[in-house]
Coordinates of C-alpha atoms and ligand atoms in Angstrom, one line a residue:
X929 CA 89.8 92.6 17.8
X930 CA 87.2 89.7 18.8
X931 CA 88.1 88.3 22.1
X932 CA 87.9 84.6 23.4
X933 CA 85.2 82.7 22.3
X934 CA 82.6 82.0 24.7
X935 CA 82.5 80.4 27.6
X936 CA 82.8 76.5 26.5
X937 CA 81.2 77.1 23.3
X938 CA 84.2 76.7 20.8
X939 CA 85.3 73.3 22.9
X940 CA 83.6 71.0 20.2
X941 CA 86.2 67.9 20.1
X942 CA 84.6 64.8 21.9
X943 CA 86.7 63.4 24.6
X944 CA 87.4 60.3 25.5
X945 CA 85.3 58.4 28.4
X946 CA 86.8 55.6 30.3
X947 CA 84.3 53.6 32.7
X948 CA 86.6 52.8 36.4
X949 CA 86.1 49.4 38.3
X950 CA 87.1 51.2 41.5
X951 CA 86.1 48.9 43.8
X952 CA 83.4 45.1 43.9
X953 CA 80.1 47.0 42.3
X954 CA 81.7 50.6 42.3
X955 CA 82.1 52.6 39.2
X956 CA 83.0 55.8 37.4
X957 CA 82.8 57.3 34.5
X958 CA 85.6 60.0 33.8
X959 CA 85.9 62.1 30.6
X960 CA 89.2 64.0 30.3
X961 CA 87.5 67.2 32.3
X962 CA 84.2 66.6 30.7
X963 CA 81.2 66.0 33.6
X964 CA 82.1 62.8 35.8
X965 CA 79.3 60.4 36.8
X966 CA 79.0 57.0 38.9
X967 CA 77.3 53.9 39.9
X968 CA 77.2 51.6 43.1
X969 CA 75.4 48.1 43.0
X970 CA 73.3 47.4 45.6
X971 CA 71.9 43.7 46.1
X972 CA 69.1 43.9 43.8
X973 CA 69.4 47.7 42.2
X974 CA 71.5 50.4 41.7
X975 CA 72.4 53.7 42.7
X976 CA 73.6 56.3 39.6
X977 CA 75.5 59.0 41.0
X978 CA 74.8 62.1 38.7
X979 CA 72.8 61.9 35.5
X980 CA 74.5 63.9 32.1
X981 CA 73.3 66.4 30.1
X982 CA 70.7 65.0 28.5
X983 CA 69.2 61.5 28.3
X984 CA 70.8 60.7 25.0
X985 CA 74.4 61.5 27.0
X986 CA 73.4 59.0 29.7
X987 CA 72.0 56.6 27.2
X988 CA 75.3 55.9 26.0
X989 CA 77.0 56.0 29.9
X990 CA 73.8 53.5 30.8
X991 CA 75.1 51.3 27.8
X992 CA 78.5 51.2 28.9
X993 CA 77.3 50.0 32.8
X994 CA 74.9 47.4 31.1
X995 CA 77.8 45.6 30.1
X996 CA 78.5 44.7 33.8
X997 CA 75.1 44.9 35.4
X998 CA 71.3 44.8 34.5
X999 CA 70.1 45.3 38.2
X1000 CA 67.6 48.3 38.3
X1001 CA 68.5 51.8 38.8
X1002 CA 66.2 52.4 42.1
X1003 CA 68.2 55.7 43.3
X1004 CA 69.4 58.4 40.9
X1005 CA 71.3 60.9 43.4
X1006 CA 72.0 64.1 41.8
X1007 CA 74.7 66.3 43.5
X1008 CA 73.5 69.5 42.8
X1009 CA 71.0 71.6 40.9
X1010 CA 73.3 72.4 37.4
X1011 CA 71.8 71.3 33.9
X1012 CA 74.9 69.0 33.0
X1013 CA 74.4 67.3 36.2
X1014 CA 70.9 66.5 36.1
X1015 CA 68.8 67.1 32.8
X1016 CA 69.5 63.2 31.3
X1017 CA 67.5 61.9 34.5
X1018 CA 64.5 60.5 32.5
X1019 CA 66.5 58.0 30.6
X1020 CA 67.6 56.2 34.0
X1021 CA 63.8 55.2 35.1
X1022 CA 65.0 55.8 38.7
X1023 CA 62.0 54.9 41.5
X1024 CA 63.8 57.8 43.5
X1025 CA 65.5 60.7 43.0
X1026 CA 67.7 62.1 45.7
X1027 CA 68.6 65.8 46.1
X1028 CA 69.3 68.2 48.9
X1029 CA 66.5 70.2 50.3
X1030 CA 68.2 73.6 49.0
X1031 CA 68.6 71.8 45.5
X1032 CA 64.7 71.5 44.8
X1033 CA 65.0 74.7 45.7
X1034 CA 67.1 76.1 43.5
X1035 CA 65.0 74.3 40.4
X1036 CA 62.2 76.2 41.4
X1037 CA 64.2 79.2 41.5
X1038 CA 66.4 79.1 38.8
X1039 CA 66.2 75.9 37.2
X1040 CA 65.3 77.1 33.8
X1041 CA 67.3 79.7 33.5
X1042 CA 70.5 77.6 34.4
X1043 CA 69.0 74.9 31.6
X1044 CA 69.3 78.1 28.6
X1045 CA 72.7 79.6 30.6
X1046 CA 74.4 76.2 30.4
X1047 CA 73.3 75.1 27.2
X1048 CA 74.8 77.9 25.6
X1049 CA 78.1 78.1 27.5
X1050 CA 79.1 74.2 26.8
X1051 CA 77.0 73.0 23.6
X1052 CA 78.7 70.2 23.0
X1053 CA 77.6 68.6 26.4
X1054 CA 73.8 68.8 25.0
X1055 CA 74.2 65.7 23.1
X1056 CA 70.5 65.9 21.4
X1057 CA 68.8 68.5 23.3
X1058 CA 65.4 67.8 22.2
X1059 CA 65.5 64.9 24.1
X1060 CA 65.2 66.4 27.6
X1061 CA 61.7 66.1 28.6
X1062 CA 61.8 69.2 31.4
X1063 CA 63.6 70.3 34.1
X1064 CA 64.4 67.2 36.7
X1065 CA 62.7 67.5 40.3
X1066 CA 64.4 65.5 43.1
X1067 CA 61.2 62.9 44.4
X1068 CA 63.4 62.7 47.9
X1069 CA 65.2 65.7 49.5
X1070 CA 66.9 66.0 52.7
X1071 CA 68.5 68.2 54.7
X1072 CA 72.1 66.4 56.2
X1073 CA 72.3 62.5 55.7
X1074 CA 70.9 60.2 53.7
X1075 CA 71.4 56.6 54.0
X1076 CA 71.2 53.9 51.3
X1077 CA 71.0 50.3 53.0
X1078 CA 73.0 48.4 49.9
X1079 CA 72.1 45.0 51.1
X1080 CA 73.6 41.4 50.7
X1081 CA 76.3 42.7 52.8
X1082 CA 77.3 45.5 50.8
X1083 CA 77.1 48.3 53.8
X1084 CA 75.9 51.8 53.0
X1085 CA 76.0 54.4 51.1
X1086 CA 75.8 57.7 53.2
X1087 CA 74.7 60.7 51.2
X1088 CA 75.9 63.6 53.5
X1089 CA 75.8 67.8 53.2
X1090 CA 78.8 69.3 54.3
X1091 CA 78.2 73.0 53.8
X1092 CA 77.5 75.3 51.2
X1093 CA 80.1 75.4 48.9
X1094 CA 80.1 75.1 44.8
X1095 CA 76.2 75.5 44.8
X1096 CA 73.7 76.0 48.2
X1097 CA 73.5 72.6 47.9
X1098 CA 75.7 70.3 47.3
X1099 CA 75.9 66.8 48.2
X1100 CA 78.6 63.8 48.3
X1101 CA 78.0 59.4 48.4
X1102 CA 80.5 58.1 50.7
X1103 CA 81.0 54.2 51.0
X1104 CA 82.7 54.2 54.5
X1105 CA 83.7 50.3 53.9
X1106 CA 85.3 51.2 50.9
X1107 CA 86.4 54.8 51.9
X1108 CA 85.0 56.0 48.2
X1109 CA 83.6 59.3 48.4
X1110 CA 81.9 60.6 44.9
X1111 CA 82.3 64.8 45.6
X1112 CA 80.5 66.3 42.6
X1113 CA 81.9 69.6 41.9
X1114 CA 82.9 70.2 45.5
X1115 CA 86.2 69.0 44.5
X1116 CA 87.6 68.7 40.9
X1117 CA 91.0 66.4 40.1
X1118 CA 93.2 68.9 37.6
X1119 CA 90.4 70.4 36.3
X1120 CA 89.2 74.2 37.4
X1121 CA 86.7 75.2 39.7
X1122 CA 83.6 76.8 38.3
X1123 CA 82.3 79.1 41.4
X1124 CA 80.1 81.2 39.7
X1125 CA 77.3 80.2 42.2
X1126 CA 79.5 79.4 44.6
X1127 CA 80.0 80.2 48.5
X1128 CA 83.9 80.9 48.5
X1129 CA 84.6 81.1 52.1
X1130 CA 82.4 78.5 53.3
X1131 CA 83.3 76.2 51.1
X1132 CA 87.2 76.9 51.7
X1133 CA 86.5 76.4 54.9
X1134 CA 84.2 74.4 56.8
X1135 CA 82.9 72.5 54.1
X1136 CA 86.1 70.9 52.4
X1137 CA 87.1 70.3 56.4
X1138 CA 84.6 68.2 56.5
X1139 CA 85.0 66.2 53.3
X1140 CA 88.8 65.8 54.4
X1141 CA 88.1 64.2 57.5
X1142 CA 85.9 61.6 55.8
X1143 CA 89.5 60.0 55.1
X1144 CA 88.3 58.8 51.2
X1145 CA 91.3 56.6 50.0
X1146 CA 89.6 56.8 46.3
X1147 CA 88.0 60.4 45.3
X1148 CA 85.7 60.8 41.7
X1149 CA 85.4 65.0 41.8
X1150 CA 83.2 66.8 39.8
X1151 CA 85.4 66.4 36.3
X1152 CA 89.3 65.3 36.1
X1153 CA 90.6 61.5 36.9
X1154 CA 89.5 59.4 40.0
X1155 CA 92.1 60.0 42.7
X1156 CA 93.6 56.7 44.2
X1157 CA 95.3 56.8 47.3
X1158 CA 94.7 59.0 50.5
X1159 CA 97.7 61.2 49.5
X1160 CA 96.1 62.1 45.7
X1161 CA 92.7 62.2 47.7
X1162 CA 94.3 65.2 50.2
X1163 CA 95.6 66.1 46.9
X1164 CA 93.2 66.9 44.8
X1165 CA 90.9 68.6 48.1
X1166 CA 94.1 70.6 48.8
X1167 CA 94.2 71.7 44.9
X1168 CA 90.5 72.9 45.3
X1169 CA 90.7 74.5 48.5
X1170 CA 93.8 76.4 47.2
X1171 CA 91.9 77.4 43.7
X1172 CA 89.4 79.4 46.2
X1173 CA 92.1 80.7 48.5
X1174 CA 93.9 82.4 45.9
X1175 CA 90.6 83.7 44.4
X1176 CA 90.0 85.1 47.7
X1177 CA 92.7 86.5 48.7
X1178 CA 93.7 88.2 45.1
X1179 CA 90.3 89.5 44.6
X1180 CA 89.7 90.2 48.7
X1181 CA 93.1 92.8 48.4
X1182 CA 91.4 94.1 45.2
X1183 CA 88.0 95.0 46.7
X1184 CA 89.6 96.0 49.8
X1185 CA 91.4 99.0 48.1
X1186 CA 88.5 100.0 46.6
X1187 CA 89.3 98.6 43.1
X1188 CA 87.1 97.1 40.2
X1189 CA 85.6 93.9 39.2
X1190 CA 88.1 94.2 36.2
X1191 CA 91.0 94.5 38.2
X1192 CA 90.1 91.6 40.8
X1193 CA 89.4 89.7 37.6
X1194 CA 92.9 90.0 36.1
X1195 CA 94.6 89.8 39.4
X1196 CA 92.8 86.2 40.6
X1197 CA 93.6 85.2 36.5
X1198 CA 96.9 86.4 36.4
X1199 CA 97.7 84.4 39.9
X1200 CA 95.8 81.0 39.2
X1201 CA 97.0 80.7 35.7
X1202 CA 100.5 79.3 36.6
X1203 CA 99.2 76.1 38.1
X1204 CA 95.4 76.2 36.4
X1205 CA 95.6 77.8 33.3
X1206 CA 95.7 74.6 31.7
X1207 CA 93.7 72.7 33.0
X1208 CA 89.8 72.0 31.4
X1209 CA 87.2 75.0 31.5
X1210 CA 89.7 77.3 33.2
X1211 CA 89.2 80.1 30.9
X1212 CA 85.5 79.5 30.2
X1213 CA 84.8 79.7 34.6
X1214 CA 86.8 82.8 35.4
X1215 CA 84.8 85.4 34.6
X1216 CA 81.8 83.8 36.2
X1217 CA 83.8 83.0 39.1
X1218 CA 85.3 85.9 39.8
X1219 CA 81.7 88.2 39.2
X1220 CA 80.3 85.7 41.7
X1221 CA 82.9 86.5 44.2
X1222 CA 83.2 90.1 43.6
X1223 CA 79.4 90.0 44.7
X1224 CA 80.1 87.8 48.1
X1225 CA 82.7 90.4 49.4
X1226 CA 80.3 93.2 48.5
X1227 CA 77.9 91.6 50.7
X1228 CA 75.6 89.9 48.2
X1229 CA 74.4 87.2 50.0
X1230 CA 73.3 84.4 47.5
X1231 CA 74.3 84.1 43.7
X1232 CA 72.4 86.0 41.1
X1233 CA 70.4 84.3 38.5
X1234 CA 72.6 83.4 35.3
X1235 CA 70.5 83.8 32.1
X1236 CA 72.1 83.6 28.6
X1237 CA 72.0 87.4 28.8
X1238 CA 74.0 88.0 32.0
X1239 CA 76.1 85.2 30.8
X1240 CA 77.5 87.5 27.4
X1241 CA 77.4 90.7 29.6
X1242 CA 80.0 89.1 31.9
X1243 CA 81.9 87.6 29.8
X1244 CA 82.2 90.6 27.1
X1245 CA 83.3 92.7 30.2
X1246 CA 85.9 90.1 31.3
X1247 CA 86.9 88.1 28.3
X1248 CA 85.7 90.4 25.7
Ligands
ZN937 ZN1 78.2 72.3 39.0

């Protein structure tokens, strides 16, 4: 009997995109679980928050901001190192691209690989791959803050590291006047995690603590809808931070006892699915997640390298 289909790759409706005013010059771009992305006006330019896919995919988000600004895009700011997230960069003609240090990293390391691994786990989000010129590379990196001087009386916009968490190097944009944190994939709104690079008990820990005391009253995660309010904020951080504990501790009492990557597997699924199982990409991340795990509690310090190949190995082990 065939199992699931792969990953993301049966997924091949289009959803729906609605562009967010969420504050003067502040905006987001949500797609029913599909990649998030966003947008802050400074005086004279702009600052994209996360780039798409491919440039074709932004095209059509840049076209959609164009309606309520032509200032320049001056800073692209890329979250973290994964193809959906930063392979449409070109079409943006940023004069900077912001990473983290670990990030441009991490594209030397294993950019390309990530590029085929994600391409075939979510085709549909390669609108027009031909149009992706090569893998992106951050023109600024830094290590723990970042700050974007808006002008015209606009404040800042802080780009901060809080930890290892979803990726080695993940970072947020925090307006502290507006107390609007964009969190990439650190924390996703009704939508699952994807962990399969992922430092579980740091970012459980110490590096949603200290996204939560940044106080955000408006939150844009990774994919799902923009939280508004400081309770749906603590809401949707507490739904993230509870996604990894329950990982943790289900596959933790598995590997404990001397049990299998199988068994931690259907254990973490069988407890997550309840609240989760419903919710975008949930079946397509498990087995990745829980592989990645399973290798953290056996001591494996960083992630291993997805290729396409692992990718099918997992999953006909898990999912098969
Ligand atoms: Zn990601």
């Amino acid at each position: 009997m065939p199992g699931k289909a792969f990953a993301s790759s049966a997924d091949l409706a289009a959803k729906e995109q609605t562009l967010e005013l969420l504050a003067d010059g502040v905006y987001a771009l949500t797609a029913e679980g599909d990649p998030n992305v966003g947008a802050v006006e400074g005086d004279d330019f702009l600052v994209c928050f996360e780039a798409l896919a491919t440039p074709v995919a932004a095209r059509r988000w840049l076209a959609r901001l164009r309606e309520h600004t032509t200032k320049p895009v001056r800073y692209l700011v890329l979250s973290h190192y994964h193809a959906v997230r930063v392979l449409g960069a070109s079409a943006f003609g940023a004069e900077i691209v912001v990473t983290h240090e670990n990030t441009r990293a991490l594209v030397a390391e294993r950019g390309q690989q990530d590029w085929e691994s994600e391409y075939a786990r979510m085709p549909r989000l390669f609108e027009e791959p031909a149009s992706i010129p090569g893998l992106t590379w951050p023109t600024a990196a830094f290590t723990d803050t970042f700050t974007i001087d808006l002008g015209g009386g606009r404040g800042d916009l802080v780009l901060r590291y809080c930890g290892r968490g979803h990726t080695e190097g993940d970072i947020v944009a925090w307006l502290p006047a507006q107390q609007i944190l964009f969190a990439g994939d650190l924390v996703e709104a009704q939508a699952a995690l994807y962990t399969g690079d992922a430092f579980h008990r740091d970012w459980a820990s110490g590096t949603l603590d200290a996204l939560a005391v940044l106080g955000a009253r408006t939150l844009v995660g990774g994919r799902g809808a923009v939280a508004r309010g400081a309770d749906a904020c603590a809401a949707a951080i507490g739904q993230t931070r509870n996604f990894l504990d329950v990982m943790l501790a289900e596959a933790g009492a598995v590997h404990e006892r001397g049990g299998t990557l199988a068994e931690a597997f259907s254990a973490a699924h069988t407890a997550l699915a309840p609240r989760y199982g419903r919710w975008p990409i949930f079946e397509h991340c498990m087995p990745f997640n829980v592989s990645r795990l399973w290798d953290e509690l056996s001591g494996i310090e960083r992630p291993r390298i997805w290729t396409a190949e692992r990718d099918r190995e997992v999953w006909a082990e898990l999912q098969g």
